Coordinates of C-alpha atoms in Angstrom, one line a residue:
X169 CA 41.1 12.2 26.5
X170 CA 37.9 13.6 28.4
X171 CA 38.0 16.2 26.0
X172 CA 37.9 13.8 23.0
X173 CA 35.5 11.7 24.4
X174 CA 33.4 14.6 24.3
X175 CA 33.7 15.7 21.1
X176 CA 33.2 12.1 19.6
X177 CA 29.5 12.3 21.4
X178 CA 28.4 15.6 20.5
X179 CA 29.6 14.7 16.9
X180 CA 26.1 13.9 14.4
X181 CA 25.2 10.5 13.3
X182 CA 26.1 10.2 9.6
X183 CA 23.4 9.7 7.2
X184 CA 25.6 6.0 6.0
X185 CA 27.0 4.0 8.5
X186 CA 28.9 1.0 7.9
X187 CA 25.7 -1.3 9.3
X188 CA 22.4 -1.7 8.1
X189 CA 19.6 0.3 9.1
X190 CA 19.2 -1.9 12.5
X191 CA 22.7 -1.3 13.3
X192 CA 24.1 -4.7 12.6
X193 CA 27.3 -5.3 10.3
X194 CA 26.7 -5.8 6.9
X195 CA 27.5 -9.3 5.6
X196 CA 30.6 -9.9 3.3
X197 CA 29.8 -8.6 0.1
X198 CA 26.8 -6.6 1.0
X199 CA 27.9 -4.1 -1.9
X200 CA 26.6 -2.8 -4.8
X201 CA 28.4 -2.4 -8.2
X202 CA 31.9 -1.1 -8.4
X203 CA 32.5 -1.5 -4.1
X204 CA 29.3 1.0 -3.2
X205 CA 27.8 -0.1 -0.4
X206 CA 23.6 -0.4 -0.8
X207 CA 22.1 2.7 0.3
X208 CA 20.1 2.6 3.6
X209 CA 16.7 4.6 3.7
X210 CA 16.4 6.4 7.2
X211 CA 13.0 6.8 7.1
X212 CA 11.6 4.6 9.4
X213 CA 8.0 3.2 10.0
X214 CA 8.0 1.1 13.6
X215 CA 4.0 2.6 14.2
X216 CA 0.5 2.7 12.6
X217 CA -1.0 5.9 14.4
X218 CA 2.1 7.7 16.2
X219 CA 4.4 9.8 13.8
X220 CA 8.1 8.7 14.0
X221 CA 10.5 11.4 13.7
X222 CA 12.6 10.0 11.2
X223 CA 13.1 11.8 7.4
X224 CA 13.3 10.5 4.2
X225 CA 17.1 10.2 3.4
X226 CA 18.6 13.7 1.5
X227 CA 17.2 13.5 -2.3
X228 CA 15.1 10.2 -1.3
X229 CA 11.4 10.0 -2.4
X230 CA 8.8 8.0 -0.3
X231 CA 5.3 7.5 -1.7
X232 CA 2.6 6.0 1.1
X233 CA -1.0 4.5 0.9
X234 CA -2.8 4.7 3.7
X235 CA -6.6 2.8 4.5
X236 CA -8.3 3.9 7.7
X237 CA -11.4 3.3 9.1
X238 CA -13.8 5.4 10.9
X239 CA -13.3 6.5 14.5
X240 CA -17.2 7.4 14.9
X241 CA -16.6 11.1 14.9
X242 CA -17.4 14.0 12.2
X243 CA -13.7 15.5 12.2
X244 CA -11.3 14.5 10.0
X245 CA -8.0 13.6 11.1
X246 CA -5.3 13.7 8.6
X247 CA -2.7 12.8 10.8
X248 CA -3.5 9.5 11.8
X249 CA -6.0 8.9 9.0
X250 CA -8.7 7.8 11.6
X251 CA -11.6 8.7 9.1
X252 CA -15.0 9.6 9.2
X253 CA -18.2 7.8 11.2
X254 CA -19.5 5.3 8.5
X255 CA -16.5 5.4 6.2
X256 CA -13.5 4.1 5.1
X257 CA -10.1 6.7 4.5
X258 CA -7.6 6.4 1.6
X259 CA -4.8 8.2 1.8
X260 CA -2.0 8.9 -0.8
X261 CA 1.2 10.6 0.9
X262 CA 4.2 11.8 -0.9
X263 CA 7.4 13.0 0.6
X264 CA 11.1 14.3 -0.3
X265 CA 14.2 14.0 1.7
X266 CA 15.1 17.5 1.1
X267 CA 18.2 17.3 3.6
X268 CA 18.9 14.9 6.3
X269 CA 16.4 16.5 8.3
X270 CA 14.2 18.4 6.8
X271 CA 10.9 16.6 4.8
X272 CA 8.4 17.9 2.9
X273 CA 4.9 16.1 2.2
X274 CA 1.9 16.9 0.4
X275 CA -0.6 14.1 1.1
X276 CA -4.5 13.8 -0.5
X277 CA -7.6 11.4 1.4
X278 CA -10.6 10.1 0.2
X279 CA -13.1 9.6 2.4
X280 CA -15.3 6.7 0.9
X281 CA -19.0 6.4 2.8
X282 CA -20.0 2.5 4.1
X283 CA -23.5 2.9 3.9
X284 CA -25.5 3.8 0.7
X285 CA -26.4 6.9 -0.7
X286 CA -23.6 8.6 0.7
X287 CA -20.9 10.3 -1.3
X288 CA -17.1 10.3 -1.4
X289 CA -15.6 13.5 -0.5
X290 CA -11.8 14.4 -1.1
X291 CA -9.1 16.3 1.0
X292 CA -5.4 17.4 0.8
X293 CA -3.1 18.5 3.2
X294 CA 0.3 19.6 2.7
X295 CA 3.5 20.6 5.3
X296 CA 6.6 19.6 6.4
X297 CA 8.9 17.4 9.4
X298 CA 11.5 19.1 11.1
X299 CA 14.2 16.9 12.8
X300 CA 15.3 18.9 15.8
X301 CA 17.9 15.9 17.1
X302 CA 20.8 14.0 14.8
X303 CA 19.4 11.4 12.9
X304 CA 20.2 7.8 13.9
X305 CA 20.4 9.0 18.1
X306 CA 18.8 6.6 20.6
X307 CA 16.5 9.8 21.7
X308 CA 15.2 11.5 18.7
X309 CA 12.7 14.3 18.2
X310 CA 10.6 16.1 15.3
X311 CA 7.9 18.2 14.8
X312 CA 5.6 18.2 12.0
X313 CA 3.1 21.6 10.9
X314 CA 1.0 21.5 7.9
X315 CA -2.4 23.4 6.5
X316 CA -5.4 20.8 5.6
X317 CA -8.5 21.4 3.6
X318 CA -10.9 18.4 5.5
X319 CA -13.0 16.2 2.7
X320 CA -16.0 18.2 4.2
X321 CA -14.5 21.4 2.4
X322 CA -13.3 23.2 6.2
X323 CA -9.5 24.7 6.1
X324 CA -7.5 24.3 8.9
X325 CA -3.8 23.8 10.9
X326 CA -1.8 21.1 12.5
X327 CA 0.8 21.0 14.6
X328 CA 2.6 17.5 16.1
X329 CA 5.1 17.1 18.4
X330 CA 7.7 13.3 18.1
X331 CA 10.0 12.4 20.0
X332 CA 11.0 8.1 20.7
X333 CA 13.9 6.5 22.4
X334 CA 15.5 3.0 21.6
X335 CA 16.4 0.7 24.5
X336 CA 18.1 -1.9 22.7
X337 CA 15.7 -3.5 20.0
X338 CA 12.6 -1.8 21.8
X339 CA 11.5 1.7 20.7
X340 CA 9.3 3.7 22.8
X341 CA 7.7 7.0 21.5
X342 CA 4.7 9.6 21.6
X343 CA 3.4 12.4 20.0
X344 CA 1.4 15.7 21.0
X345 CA -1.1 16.3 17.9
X346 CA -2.5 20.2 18.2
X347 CA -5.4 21.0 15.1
X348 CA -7.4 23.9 14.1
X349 CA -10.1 23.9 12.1
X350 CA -11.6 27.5 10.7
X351 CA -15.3 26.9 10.3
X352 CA -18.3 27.6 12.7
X353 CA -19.3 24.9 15.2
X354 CA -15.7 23.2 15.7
X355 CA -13.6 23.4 18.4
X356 CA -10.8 26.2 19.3
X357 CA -8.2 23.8 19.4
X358 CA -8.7 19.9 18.7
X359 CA -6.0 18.0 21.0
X360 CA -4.7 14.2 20.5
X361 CA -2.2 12.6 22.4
X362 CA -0.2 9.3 21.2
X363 CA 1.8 6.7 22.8
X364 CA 3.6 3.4 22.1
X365 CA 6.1 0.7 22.1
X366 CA 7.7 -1.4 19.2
X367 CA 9.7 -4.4 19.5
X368 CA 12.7 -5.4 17.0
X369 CA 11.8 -9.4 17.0
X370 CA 13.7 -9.9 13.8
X371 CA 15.5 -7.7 11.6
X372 CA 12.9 -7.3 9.2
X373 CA 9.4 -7.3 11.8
X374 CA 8.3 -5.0 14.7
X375 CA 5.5 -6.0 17.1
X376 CA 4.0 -3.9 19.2
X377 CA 1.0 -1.7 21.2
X378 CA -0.2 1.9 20.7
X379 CA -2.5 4.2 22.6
X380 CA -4.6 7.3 21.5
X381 CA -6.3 9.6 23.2
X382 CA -8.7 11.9 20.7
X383 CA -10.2 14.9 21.3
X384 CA -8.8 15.8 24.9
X385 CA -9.6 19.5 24.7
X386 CA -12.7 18.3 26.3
X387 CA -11.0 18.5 30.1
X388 CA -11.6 22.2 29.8
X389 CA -14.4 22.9 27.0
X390 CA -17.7 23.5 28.0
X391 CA -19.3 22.2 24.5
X392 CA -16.7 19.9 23.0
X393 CA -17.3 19.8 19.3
X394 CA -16.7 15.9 18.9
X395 CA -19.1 14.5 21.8
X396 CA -16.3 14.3 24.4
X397 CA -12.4 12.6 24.6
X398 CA -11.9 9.2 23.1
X399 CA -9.6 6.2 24.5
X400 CA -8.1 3.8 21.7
X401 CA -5.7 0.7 22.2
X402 CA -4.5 -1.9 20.2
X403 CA -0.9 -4.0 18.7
X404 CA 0.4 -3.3 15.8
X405 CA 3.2 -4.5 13.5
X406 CA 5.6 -3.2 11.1
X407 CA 7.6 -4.5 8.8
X408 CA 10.9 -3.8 6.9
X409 CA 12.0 -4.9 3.3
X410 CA 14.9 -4.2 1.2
X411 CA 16.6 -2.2 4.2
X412 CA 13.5 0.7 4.4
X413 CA 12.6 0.2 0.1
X414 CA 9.6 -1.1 1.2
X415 CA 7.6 -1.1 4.8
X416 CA 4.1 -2.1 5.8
X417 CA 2.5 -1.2 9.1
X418 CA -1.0 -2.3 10.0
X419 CA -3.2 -2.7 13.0
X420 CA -6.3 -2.0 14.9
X421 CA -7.4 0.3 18.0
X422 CA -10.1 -0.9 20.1
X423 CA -12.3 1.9 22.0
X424 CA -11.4 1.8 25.6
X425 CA -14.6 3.9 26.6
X426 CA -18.2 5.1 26.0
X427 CA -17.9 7.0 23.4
X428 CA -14.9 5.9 21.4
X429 CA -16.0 3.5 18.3
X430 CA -15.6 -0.3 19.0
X431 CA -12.6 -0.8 16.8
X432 CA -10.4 1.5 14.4
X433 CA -8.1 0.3 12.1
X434 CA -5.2 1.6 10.0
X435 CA -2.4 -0.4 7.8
X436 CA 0.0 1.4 5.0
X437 CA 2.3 0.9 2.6
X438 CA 5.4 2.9 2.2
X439 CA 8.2 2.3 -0.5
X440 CA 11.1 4.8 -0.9
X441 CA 13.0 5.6 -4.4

């Protein structure tokens, strides 16, 4: 019997369980055509700046917009979109549920200037997420690794670390953001580090509170690249439609000290085929 127990544990999660995607049971009738029950999309948006580790479903195709605005810094981060000083970020993001776990993305920015006689510049960054735990497990964890080509025409590397636990209906998570960019005057290794909590108040909407830390290679470099670290802290929300077809996220990120920007903002738009 211990034995057994055992096994039924270490056993994955499958991709289609009898419940919906918040692990309730489905109402009577809660089928599609010919007794199918409706496909539930895995991939799952509870934050506005953290990376989740959930994948799109095997053969599922999400397509994200993203609009972020300016953290007061030169660099470009691609993952969050916090933009540009004096500009505005639109992101376009596609990705394919290749297998369970396995996801690659090819996403392109536009960085849009606020103030006039500036010009809009154009980026691209293309990768992959791993997930190194079973799919649909209270502790989950992923890594993400991509190459980037910043609007400003720099090429570069980044490497995140995911990993969340659910507690019931709250999910608590963070991620360990690692970049390199290969042009003269940047830093050997930009660092950001993410943290948050989202709470299930209905089946459909998230509330909750996230907390970045930017540029934290400044701890130990002489001549940080950016001007020094940045503290950022704000709610957010997300919500769920049509059982993961279509989820919205949105919020701001106020600057927690001197040299951090007053308020960044992110919200997107993801809807999965």
């Amino acid at each position: 019997m211990v034995l057994a127990a055992a096994l039924a544990l270490a056993a994955p999660a499958r991709a289609e369980e009898p419940g919906d995607r918040f692990g309730q049971p489905r109402p009577p009738g809660d089928e599609e055509g010919g007794g199918r029950v409706q496909r539930v999309h895995a991939e799952e948006r509870p934050f506005v700046f953290l990376l989740d580790p959930s994948t799109p479903s095997r053969r599922d195709v999400s397509v994200s917009y993203g609009l972020g605005v300016g953290s007061g810094v030169a660099a470009e981060r691609p993952l969050p979109a916090i933009g540009a000083a004096g500009a505005i970020t639109h992101s376009l993001t596609l990705a394919y549920g290749a297998t369970e776990r396995f996801s690659p993305f090819v996403e392109g920015r536009i960085v849009q200037p606020t103030t006039a006689g500036g010009d809009a510049t154009a980026g691209l960054s293309a990768g992959a997420r791993w997930q190194l735990t079973a799919p649909g497990r209270p502790l989950r964890a992923a890594v993400m690794g991509a190459f980037l080509r910043e609007p400003g025409g720099a090429l570069g590397g980044a490497v995140r670390a995911a990993v969340t636990y659910d507690v019931g209906r709250l999910r608590v998570g963070a991620n360990a953001h690692f970049e390199k960019i290969f042009a003269a005057g940047r830093d050997g290794v930009d660092m950001i580090a993410l943290a948050g909590a989202s709470y299930r108040v209905l089946d459909w909407l998230r509330l909750g509170a996230e907390y970045v830390a930017q540029d934290l290679e400044d701890a130990f470099e002489q001549d940080e690249a950016e001007g020094g670290a940045r503290h950022y802290a704000g709610p957010s929300f997300a919500i769920d439609l049509d059982r993961g077809r279509v989820q919205i996220v949105g919020g701001p990120a106020f600057g927690l000290n001197s040299r951090a920007a007053r308020v960044v903002g992110r919200a997107a738009v993801v809807m999965t085929f």
